[in-house]
mmCIF file of C-alpha atoms in Angstrom:
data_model
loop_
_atom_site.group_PDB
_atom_site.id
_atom_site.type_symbol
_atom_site.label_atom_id
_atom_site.label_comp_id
_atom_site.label_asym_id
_atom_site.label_seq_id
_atom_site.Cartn_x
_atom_site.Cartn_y
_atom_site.Cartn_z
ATOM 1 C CA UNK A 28 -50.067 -0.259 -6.438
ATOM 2 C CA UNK A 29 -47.066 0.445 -8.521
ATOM 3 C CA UNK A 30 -43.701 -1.315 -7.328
ATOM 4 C CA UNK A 31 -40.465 0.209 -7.531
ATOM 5 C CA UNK A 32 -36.938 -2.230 -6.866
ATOM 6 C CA UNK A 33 -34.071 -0.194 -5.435
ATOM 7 C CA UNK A 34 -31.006 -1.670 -5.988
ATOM 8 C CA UNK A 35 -28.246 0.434 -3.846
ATOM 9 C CA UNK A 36 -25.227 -0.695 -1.730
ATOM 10 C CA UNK A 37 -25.807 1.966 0.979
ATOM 11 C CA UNK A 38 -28.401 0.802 3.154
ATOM 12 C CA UNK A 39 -28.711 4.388 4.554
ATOM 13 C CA UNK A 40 -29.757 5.594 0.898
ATOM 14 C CA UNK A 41 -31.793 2.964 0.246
ATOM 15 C CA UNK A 42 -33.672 3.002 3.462
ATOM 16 C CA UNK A 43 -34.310 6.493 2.915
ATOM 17 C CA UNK A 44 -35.637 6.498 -1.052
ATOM 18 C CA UNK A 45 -37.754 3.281 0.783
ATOM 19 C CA UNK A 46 -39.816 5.430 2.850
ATOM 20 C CA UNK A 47 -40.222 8.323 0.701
ATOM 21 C CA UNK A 48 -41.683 5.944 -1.674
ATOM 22 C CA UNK A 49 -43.878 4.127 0.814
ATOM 23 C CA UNK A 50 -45.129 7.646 1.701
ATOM 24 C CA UNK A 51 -46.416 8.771 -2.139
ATOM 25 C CA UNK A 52 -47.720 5.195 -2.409
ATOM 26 C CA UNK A 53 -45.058 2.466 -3.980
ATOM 27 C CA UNK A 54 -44.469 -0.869 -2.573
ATOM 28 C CA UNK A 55 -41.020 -1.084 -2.104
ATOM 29 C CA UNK A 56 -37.991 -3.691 -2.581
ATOM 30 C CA UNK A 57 -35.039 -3.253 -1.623
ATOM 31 C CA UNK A 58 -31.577 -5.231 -2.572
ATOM 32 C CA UNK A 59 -28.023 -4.062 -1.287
ATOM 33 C CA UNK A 60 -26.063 -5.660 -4.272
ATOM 34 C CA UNK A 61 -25.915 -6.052 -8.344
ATOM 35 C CA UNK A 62 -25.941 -10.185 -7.979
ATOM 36 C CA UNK A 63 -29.336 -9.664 -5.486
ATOM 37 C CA UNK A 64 -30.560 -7.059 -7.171
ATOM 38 C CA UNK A 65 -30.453 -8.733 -10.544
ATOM 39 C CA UNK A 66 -32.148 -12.110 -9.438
ATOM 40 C CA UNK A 67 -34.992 -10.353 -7.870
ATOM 41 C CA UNK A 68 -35.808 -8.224 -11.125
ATOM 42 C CA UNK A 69 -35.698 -11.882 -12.921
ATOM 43 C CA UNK A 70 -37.897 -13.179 -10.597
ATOM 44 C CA UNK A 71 -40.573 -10.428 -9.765
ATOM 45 C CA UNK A 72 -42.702 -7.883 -11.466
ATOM 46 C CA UNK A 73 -41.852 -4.138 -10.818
ATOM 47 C CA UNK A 74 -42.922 -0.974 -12.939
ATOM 48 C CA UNK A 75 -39.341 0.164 -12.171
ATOM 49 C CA UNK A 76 -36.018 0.357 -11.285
ATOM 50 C CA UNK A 77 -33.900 1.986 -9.340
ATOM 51 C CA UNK A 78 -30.263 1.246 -9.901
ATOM 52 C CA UNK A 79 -26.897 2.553 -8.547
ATOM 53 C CA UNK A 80 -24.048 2.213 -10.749
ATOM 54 C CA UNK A 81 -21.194 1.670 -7.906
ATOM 55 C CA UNK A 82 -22.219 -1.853 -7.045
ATOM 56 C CA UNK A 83 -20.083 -4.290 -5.449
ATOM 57 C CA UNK A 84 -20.376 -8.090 -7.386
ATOM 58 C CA UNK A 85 -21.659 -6.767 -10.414
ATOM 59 C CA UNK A 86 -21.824 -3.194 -11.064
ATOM 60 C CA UNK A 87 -24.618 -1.291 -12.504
ATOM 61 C CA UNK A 88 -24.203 -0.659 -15.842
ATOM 62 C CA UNK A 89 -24.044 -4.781 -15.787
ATOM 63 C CA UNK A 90 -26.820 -5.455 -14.157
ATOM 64 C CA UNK A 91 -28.716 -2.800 -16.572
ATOM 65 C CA UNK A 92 -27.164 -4.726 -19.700
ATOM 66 C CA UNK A 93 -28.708 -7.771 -18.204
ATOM 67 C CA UNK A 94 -31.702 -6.749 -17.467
ATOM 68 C CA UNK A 95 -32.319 -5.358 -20.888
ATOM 69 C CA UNK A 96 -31.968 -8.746 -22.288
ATOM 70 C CA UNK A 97 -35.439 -9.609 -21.001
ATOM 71 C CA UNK A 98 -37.099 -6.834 -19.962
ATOM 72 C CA UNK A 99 -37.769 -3.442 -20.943
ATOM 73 C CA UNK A 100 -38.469 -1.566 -17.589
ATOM 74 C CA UNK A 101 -38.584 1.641 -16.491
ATOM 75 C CA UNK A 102 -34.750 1.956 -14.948
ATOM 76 C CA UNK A 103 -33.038 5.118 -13.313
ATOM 77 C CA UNK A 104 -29.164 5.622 -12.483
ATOM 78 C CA UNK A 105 -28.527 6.329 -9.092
ATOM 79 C CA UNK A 106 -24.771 7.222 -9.275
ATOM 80 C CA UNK A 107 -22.016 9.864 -7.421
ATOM 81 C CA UNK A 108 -20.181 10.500 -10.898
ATOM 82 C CA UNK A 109 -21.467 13.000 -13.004
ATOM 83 C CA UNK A 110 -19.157 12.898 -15.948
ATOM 84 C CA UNK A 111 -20.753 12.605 -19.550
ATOM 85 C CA UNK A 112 -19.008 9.791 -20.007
ATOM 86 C CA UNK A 113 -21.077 7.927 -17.239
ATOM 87 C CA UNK A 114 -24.276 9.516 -18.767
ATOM 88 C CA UNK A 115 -23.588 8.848 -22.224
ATOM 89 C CA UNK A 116 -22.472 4.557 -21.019
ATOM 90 C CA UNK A 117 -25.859 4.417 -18.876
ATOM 91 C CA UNK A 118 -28.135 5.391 -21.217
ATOM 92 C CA UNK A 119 -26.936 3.911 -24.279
ATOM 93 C CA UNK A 120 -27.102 0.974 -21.765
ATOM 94 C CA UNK A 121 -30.632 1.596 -22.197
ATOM 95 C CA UNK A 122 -31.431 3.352 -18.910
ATOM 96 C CA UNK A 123 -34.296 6.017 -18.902
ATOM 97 C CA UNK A 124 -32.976 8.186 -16.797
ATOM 98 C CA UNK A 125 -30.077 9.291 -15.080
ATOM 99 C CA UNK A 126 -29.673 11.033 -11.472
ATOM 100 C CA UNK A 127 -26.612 12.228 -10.048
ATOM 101 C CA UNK A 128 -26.102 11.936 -5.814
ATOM 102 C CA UNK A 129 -26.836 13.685 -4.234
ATOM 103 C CA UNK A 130 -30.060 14.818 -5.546
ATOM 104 C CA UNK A 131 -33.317 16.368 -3.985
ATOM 105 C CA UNK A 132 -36.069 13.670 -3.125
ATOM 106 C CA UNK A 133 -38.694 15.764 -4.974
ATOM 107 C CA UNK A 134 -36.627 15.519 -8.010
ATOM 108 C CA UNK A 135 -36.533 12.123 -7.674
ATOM 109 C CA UNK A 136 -40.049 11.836 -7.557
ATOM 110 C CA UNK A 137 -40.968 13.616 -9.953
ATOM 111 C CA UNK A 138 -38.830 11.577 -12.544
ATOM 112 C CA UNK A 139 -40.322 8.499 -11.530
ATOM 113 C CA UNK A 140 -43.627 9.869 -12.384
ATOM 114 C CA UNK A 141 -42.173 10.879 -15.671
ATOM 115 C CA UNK A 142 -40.845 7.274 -16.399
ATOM 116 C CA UNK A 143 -43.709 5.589 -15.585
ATOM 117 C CA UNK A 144 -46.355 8.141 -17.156
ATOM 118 C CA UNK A 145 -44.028 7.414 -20.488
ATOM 119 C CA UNK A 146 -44.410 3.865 -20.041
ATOM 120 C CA UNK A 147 -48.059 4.665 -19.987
ATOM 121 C CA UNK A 148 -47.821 5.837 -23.114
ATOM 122 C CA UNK A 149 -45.446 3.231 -24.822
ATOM 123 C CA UNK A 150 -48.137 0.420 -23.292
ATOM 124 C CA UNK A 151 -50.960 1.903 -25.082
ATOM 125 C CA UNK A 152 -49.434 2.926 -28.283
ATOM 126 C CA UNK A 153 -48.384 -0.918 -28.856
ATOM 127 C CA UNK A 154 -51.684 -1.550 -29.591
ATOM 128 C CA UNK A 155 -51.391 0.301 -32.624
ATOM 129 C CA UNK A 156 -50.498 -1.047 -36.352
ATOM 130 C CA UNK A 157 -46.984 -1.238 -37.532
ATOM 131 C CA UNK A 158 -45.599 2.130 -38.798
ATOM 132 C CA UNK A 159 -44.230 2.184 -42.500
ATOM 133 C CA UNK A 160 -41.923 4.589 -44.657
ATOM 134 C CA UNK A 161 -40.357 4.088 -47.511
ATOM 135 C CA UNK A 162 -38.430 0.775 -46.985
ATOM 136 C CA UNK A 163 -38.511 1.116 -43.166
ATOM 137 C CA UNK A 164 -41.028 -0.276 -41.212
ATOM 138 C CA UNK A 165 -41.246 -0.245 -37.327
ATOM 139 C CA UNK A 166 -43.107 -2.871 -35.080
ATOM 140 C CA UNK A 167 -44.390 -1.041 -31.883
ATOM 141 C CA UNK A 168 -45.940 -4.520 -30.543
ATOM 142 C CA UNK A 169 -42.059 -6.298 -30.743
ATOM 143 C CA UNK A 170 -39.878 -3.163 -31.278
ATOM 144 C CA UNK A 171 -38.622 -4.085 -34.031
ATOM 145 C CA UNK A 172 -37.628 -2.212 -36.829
ATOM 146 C CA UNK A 173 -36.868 -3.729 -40.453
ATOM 147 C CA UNK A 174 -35.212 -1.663 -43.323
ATOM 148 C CA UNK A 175 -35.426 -3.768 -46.783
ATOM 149 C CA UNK A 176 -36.466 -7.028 -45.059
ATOM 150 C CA UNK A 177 -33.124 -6.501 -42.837
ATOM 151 C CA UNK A 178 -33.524 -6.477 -39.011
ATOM 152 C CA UNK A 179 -31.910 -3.147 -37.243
ATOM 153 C CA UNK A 180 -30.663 -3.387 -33.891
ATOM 154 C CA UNK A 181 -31.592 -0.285 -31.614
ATOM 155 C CA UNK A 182 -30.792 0.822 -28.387
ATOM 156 C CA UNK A 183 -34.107 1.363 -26.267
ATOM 157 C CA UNK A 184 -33.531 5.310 -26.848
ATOM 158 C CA UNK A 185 -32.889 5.053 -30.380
ATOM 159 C CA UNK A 186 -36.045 3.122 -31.378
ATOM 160 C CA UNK A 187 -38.431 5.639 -29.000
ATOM 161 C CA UNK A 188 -37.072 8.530 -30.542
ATOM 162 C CA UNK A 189 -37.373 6.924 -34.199
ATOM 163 C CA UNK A 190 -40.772 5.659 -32.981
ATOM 164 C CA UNK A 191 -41.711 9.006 -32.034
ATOM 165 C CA UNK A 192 -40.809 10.534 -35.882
ATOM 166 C CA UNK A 193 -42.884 8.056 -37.386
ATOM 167 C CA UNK A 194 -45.641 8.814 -35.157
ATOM 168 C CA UNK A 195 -45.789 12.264 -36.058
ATOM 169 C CA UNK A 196 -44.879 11.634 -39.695
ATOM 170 C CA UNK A 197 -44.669 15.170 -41.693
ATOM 171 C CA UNK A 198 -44.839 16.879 -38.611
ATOM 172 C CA UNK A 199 -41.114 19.122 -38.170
ATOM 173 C CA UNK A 200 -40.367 18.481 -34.703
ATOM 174 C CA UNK A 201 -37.965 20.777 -32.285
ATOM 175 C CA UNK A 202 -35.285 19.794 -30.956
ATOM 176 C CA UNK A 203 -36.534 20.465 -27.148
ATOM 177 C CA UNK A 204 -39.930 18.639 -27.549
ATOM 178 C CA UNK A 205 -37.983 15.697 -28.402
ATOM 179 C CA UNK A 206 -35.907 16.071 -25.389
ATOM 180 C CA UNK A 207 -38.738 16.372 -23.698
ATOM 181 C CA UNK A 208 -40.919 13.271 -24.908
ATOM 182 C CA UNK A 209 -37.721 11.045 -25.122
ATOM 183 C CA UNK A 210 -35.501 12.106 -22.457
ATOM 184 C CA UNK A 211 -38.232 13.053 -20.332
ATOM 185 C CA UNK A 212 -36.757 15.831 -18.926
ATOM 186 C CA UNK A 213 -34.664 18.826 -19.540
ATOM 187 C CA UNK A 214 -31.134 17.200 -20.303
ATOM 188 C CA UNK A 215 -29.198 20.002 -19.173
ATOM 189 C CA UNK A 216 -30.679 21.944 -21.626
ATOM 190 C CA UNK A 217 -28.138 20.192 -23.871
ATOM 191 C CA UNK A 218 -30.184 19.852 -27.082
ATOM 192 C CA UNK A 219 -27.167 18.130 -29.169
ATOM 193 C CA UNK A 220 -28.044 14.980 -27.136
ATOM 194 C CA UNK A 221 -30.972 15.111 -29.786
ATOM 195 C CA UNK A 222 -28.242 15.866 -32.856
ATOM 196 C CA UNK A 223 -26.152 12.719 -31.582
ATOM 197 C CA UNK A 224 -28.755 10.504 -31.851
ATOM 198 C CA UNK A 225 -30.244 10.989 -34.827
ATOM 199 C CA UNK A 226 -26.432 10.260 -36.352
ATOM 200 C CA UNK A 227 -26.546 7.359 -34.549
ATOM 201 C CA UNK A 228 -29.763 6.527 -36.142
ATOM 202 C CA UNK A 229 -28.557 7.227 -39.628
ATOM 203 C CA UNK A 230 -25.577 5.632 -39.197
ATOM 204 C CA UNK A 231 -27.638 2.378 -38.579
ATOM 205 C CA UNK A 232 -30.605 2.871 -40.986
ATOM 206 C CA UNK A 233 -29.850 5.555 -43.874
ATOM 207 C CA UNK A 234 -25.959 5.451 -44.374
ATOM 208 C CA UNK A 235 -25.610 0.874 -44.995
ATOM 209 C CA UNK A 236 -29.158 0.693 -47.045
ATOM 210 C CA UNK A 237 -28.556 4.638 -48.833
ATOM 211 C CA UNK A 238 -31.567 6.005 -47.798
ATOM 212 C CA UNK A 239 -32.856 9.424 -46.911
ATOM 213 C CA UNK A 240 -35.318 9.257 -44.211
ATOM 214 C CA UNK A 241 -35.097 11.483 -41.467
ATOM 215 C CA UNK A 242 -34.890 15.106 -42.810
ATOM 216 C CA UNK A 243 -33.143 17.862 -40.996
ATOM 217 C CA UNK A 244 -34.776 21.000 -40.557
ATOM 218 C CA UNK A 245 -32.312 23.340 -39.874
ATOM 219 C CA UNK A 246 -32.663 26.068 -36.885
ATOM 220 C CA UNK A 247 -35.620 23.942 -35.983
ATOM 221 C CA UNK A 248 -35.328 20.414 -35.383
ATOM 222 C CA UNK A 249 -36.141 17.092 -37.301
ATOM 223 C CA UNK A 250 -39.421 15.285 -39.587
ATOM 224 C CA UNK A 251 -39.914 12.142 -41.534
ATOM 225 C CA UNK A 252 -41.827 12.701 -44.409
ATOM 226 C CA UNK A 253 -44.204 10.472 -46.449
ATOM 227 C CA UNK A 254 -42.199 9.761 -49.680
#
């Protein structure tokens, strides 16, 4: 049985996401602050998270730093704000997924599926060999990713969408079917979420070491190429 943590300060919401969950099948935990919620993802073994941002102790973009340090979890914002700027902090935080309150249980749902069906998918391609080009070479097992014996740090988003590239290696890929795979879901339709990132993956990997790795095709979307 796949179990979910909810970490939430209203214990209205909270109870209410509980016994949706309960209904499609999830075992359920349930903590009311960022301290609580924190010690219990340390402590116990959940296939996700999910995690309001307005927290009282320590808020949620915190906690989600934390958590990242030692674990790599499915997480989802629960949050009332809906500015970018929230969207842009959480997931560059390394959350999966973002939902803004108040939001439709079924939509809910169905973006927990998403998460943990990609999950799924990350678990079973670890088992496959470390993926090379050029002077770049990426470590599914440890997610890690090396450029001329140099170790790159990533964000969790960055390294699944450069992952993804070198998985389908001289294959152009669109702009929306990276959304899709990475993101997960239709990011406002907003495909320059897609254009930022790949900067910010240049800016880390191309731009120090002068490389040209990632190609842009334009009007379409993006491939690495075997050199």
């Amino acid at each position: 049985m796949r179990r979910i943590l909810i970490i939430e300060d209203e214990e209205k919401i909270a109870r209410f996401i509980e016994l949706e969950l309960k209904y499609e099948g999830y075992e359920v935990e349930k903590a009311f602050n960022g301290r609580d919620g924190l010690e219990i993802a340390k402590n116990q073994p959940f296939d996700l998270i999910l995690l309001d941002i307005m927290l009282p102790g320590i808020n949620g973009i915190e906690v989600l730093r934390r958590i990242r340090q030692f674990s790599d979890i499915p997480i989802i914002l629960l949050t009332a704000r809906d500015a970018v700027v929230d969207k842009v902090t959480g997931l560059d935080g390394g959350a999966d997924d973002y939902i803004t309150k108040p939001f439709a249980i079924e939509e809910l749902l169905a973006r927990i599926r998403v998460a943990l069906r990609k999950r799924n998918q990350v678990n079973q391609s670890t088992n496959s060999t470390q993926l090379t080009v050029g002077d770049l070479q990426l470590d599914p097992m440890k997610r890690e990713v090396w450029v001329k014996g140099n170790l790159i740090h990533l964000t969790k988003r960055e390294f699944d969408l450069l992952h993804y590239l070198l998985k389908n290696k001289n294959i152009v890929l669109s702009r929306e079917n990276i959304l899709e795979e990475i993101w997960g879901y239709d990011f406002a339709g907003d495909t320059n979420a897609v254009d930022v990132y790949i900067r910010y993956i240049r800016a880390k990997i191309e731009e120090p070491f002068r490389l040209k790795i990632i190609h842009t095709v334009r009007g379409v979307g993006y491939v690495i190429k075997d050199e």
